[in-house]
Amino acid sequence: MPESRTATAPATTLTPTPVVSVKPVVLSAPGRGEDLRVRVSAPTTGHDLPVIVFSHGYSWSMDGYAPLADFWAARGFVVLQPTHLDSRTLDLPADDPRTPLIWRFRVEDMKRVIDQLDLLEASVPGLAGRLDRSRVAVAGHSWGAQTASMLLGARVLDSEGVPGEDLSDPRVSAGVLLALPGRGGDDLSPFAAEHFPFMNPSFDDMTAPVLVVAGDQDQSALSVRGPDWFTDPYFLSPADKSLLTLFGAEHSLGGIPGYGVAETTDESPERVALIQQFTWAFLRSALDPEDTGWPAACSALEEDPKPLGQVQSK
């Protein structure tokens, strides 16, 4: 049986450092129609820094998700945030010929960021020589989580249920998937089935260590199921996986896209703090077997009269 604990925010054991961010760093992207713009955030101190490539949700950009990017960067990660073609900052017309394939462009954006680590490193004064290219993780929220999952081994099933192309990236060692949609097929709403045929995933080959984060009040118009739809990536994938289920959380998970944004219908600084610390601890340990951050966080979870959530692992 999977291990299950009540979630309370663990203590942050690494003192945060000042962060420097540079944007936009422009990467040439032939065939994309737009150069790829990236935000780079890094701590001002430290060496052998691991990397997180973060994929934003629908219509967001490199400027979103500061509650996560700033927290991770202040505690030892270099965070790279590409702006995908669906960003409202690009205002791509709905009838643009690239629109049906934006999900593929998104995956290519993430891979291009990893391809161009040298350029991105050189864009930040004082960052040269401080990255650890052997420790790369991906993360994302909503559509961004779907994008990140593809680099971790998730695949899109065709109409016959046959897995499509393997778009995983061997340079990626772990991931955090926040509000990642679940199974397709009959679990999709008619609207989603018609407009988003790529929302038909298989998680069978998603073998890398992953933390799935889901809200137990995240009722999506894209599925005929309830909030448990967002737990599918955990239950339908092989180990090594963990699932953080947040009590009372809707799709913004308390406000991770940004401080005070209109889309956040379930604002909760406490919930965001828990996500910050649990994702940080998970990635530290997933990228360094000698790091005890995740085991320490899990061992610190104890019964609480007002729990924020629950963690399961397999």
C-alpha atoms as one frame of an Amber mdcrd trajectory, in Angstrom:
protein
   0.000   0.000   0.000   1.244   3.538  -0.705   2.487   5.550   2.219   0.157
   8.353   3.299   0.713  11.279   5.678  -1.070  14.455   6.651   0.671  17.463
   5.114   2.002  20.378   7.105   4.633  22.723   5.725   8.186  21.556   6.583
  10.768  23.954   7.885  12.962  25.503   5.198  16.482  24.570   6.225  18.370
  26.505   3.536  18.683  30.239   4.164  17.317  32.131   1.140  19.755  34.266
  -0.816  19.147  37.289  -3.075  17.996  36.430  -6.588  18.931  38.031  -9.891
  16.561  37.692 -12.865  17.254  38.551 -16.489  14.585  38.779 -19.199  14.027
  38.384 -21.996  16.853  36.185 -23.103  16.003  35.590 -26.761  16.704  32.194
 -28.320  16.572  31.738 -32.077  13.766  29.312 -32.945  13.628  28.537 -36.687
  10.262  27.184 -37.783   8.465  28.494 -34.708   7.458  31.826 -36.206   8.583
  33.673 -33.070  11.910  33.706 -31.282  11.707  32.044 -27.881  11.853  34.444
 -24.940  13.079  33.138 -21.604  13.393  34.490 -18.087  16.423  33.329 -16.095
  16.381  33.540 -12.281  19.347  32.495 -10.174  20.716  32.874  -6.656  23.579
  35.342  -6.361  25.710  32.789  -4.505  26.432  29.079  -4.725  27.950  26.662
  -7.219  26.887  23.403  -8.884  23.376  24.801  -9.085  20.646  22.458 -10.352
  18.230  23.675 -13.030  14.424  23.806 -13.207  12.786  24.467 -16.578   9.245
  25.676 -15.838   6.311  25.573 -18.272   3.541  28.093 -17.615  -0.182  27.432
 -17.848  -2.408  28.519 -20.727  -1.975  32.206 -21.721   0.658  32.969 -19.065
   4.286  33.866 -19.777   7.791  33.953 -18.336   6.554  36.688 -15.979   4.125
  34.397 -14.130   4.530  32.021 -11.221   6.778  34.279  -9.157   5.725  32.529
  -5.904   7.454  29.389  -7.164  10.270  30.742  -9.336  11.467  33.231  -6.742
  11.301  30.697  -3.921  13.242  28.032  -5.814  15.875  30.463  -7.072  16.423
  31.927  -3.608  17.150  28.420  -2.331  19.676  27.131  -4.794  18.036  26.486
  -8.172  18.458  28.220 -11.503  14.913  28.643 -12.863  14.315  28.987 -16.605
  10.872  30.132 -17.773  10.103  30.098 -21.508   7.143  32.018 -22.947   5.088
  29.607 -25.043   3.123  30.521 -28.172  -0.231  30.496 -26.345   0.881  33.372
 -24.094  -1.450  36.342 -24.076   1.659  38.483 -24.550   1.956  37.109 -28.101
  -1.773  37.336 -28.929  -1.665  34.491 -31.452  -4.931  34.400 -33.496  -7.130
  31.359 -32.938  -6.956  30.560 -36.664  -3.147  30.674 -36.767  -1.912  27.475
 -38.451   0.371  26.797 -35.485  -2.525  26.654 -33.014  -3.386  22.935 -33.354
   0.255  22.046 -32.716   1.016  24.424 -29.865   1.297  21.444 -27.518   4.218
  20.194 -29.648   5.789  23.643 -29.885   5.626  23.801 -26.084   7.652  20.609
 -25.734  10.147  21.888 -28.297  10.431  25.142 -26.327  11.455  23.221 -23.218
  14.034  21.183 -25.120  15.403  24.314 -26.798  15.930  25.877 -23.376  17.983
  22.856 -22.295  19.862  22.933 -25.603  20.837  26.555 -24.973  21.996  26.361
 -21.368  25.329  27.911 -22.306  23.683  31.021 -23.738  21.219  31.297 -20.854
  24.000  30.925 -18.296  26.034  33.639 -20.007  23.062  36.038 -19.951  23.203
  36.486 -16.167  26.171  38.412 -14.773  28.099  36.232 -12.361  26.342  32.976
 -13.259  29.024  31.578 -15.592  30.432  28.253 -14.436  27.901  27.796 -11.639
  25.334  25.471 -13.292  25.251  21.719 -12.791  24.085  20.422 -16.166  23.788
  16.882 -14.825  20.875  17.925 -12.581  17.970  19.197 -14.681  14.311  19.017
 -13.640  11.124  20.174 -15.327   8.005  21.583 -13.724   4.738  23.064 -14.903
   1.195  24.018 -14.015  -1.956  22.888 -15.857  -1.132  22.865 -19.591   2.442
  23.502 -18.505   2.324  20.326 -16.425   1.160  18.437 -19.521   4.110  19.927
 -21.399   6.579  18.983 -18.671   5.143  15.461 -18.415   6.033  14.785 -22.052
   9.727  15.316 -21.297   9.356  12.854 -18.421   7.927  10.063 -20.584   4.182
  10.693 -20.867   2.886  10.088 -24.388  -0.211  11.031 -26.371  -2.495   8.166
 -27.422  -4.042   8.242 -30.881  -7.694   7.489 -31.613  -6.878   3.760 -31.553
  -5.184   3.995 -28.166  -1.686   3.594 -29.600   1.027   5.725 -27.939   2.442
   8.428 -30.172   6.015   9.631 -30.457   8.241   9.414 -27.407   9.165  13.046
 -26.649  11.013  12.360 -23.412  14.409  13.947 -22.817  17.192  11.913 -21.178
  18.714  15.114 -19.796  15.707  15.536 -17.478  15.994  13.637 -14.213  12.848
  14.574 -12.259   9.718  16.694 -12.320   6.978  18.509 -10.452   3.562  18.410
 -12.140   0.988  20.822 -10.697  -2.696  20.328 -11.610  -1.825  17.956 -14.458
  -4.912  16.728 -16.370  -5.695  13.028 -16.188  -6.981  10.435 -18.629  -8.547
  11.358 -21.948 -11.068   9.371 -23.939 -14.455   9.078 -22.252 -13.179  11.070
 -19.264 -13.027  14.261 -21.351 -15.911  16.674 -21.730 -17.308  16.927 -25.281
 -15.653  20.345 -25.666 -12.232  19.034 -24.656 -12.547  15.941 -26.840 -13.351
  18.128 -29.864 -10.795  20.894 -29.369  -7.904  19.194 -27.537  -7.273  15.754
 -29.060  -3.775  15.737 -27.540  -5.404  15.470 -24.087  -5.296  11.681 -24.267
  -2.188  10.757 -22.289  -0.497   7.537 -21.351   1.611   7.691 -18.193   2.912
   4.120 -18.525   6.397   5.258 -19.538   6.696   8.187 -17.122   9.348   6.447
 -15.049  11.330   9.399 -13.674  10.815  10.588 -10.081   7.823  12.944 -10.090
   5.787  14.854  -7.534   2.163  15.270  -8.659   0.256  18.095  -6.940  -3.557
  18.099  -7.092  -6.358  20.087  -5.464  -9.306  18.168  -4.086 -11.679  20.974
  -5.202 -10.232  21.337  -8.715 -13.365  20.767 -10.803 -12.399  21.089 -14.465
 -14.698  21.860 -17.392 -12.392  19.675 -19.477 -13.474  16.455 -17.749 -16.752
  14.747 -16.893 -15.096  13.481 -13.716 -14.459  15.265 -10.453 -11.225  16.562
  -8.920  -9.857  13.033  -8.656  -9.129  13.340 -12.411  -6.003  15.286 -11.485
  -4.663  12.368  -9.438  -4.547  10.038 -12.481  -0.910  10.888 -13.315   0.108
   9.472  -9.948  -2.038   6.351  -9.956  -1.504   5.519 -13.648   2.283   5.904
 -13.702   4.989   3.587 -12.338   7.059   4.333  -9.262   9.009   6.451  -8.199
   6.130   8.911  -7.604   4.593  11.037  -4.869   1.209  12.752  -4.747   0.458
  15.869  -2.723  -3.317  16.350  -2.493  -4.269  19.787  -1.189  -7.481  20.128
   0.764  -9.749  22.897  -0.505  -7.496  23.752  -3.436  -8.893  24.673  -6.840
  -6.975  24.946 -10.111  -4.673  27.782  -9.010  -3.722  25.724  -5.949  -4.009
  28.721  -3.663  -2.322  31.254  -5.931   0.827  29.828  -7.513   0.419  31.760
 -10.847   1.087  35.041  -9.067   0.302  37.301  -6.165  -3.254  38.653  -6.253
  -4.088  37.486  -9.801  -7.717  37.440 -10.894  -7.672  33.744 -11.844  -7.021
  32.719  -8.247 -10.396  31.767  -6.777  -8.962  29.932  -3.774  -6.313  32.329
  -2.486  -4.352  30.792   0.353  -0.850  31.977   1.305  -0.529  28.976   3.608
  -1.272  26.569   0.768   1.219  28.314  -1.511   3.858  28.128   1.224   3.302
  24.399   1.532   3.676  23.939  -2.240   6.828  26.048  -2.281   8.514  24.026
   0.404   7.357  20.557  -0.630   8.300  21.041  -4.293  11.690  22.457  -3.263
  12.379  19.552  -0.907  11.254  16.953  -3.457  13.438  18.288  -6.260  16.495
  18.667  -4.046  16.328  15.019  -3.051  15.312  13.749  -6.487  18.367  15.410
  -8.048  20.777  14.459  -5.277  20.394  11.043  -3.595  22.428  12.259  -0.630
  20.066  15.176   0.045  17.656  14.478   2.902  15.214  17.309   2.194  12.322
  15.181   0.989  12.623  12.429   3.613  12.910  15.123   6.284   9.821  16.898
   4.960   7.854  13.649   4.929   8.994  12.634   8.406   7.896  16.059   9.683
   4.313  15.495   8.563   2.126  14.774  11.532  -1.496  14.787  12.483  -3.053
  18.238  12.525  -6.611  19.286  13.501  -6.684  21.474  10.379  -4.509  19.672
   7.812  -3.577  21.391   4.564  -3.299  18.185   2.603  -1.928  14.679   2.315
   1.138  13.063   0.769   1.223   9.578  -0.741   4.287   7.843  -2.180   4.965
   4.670  -4.108
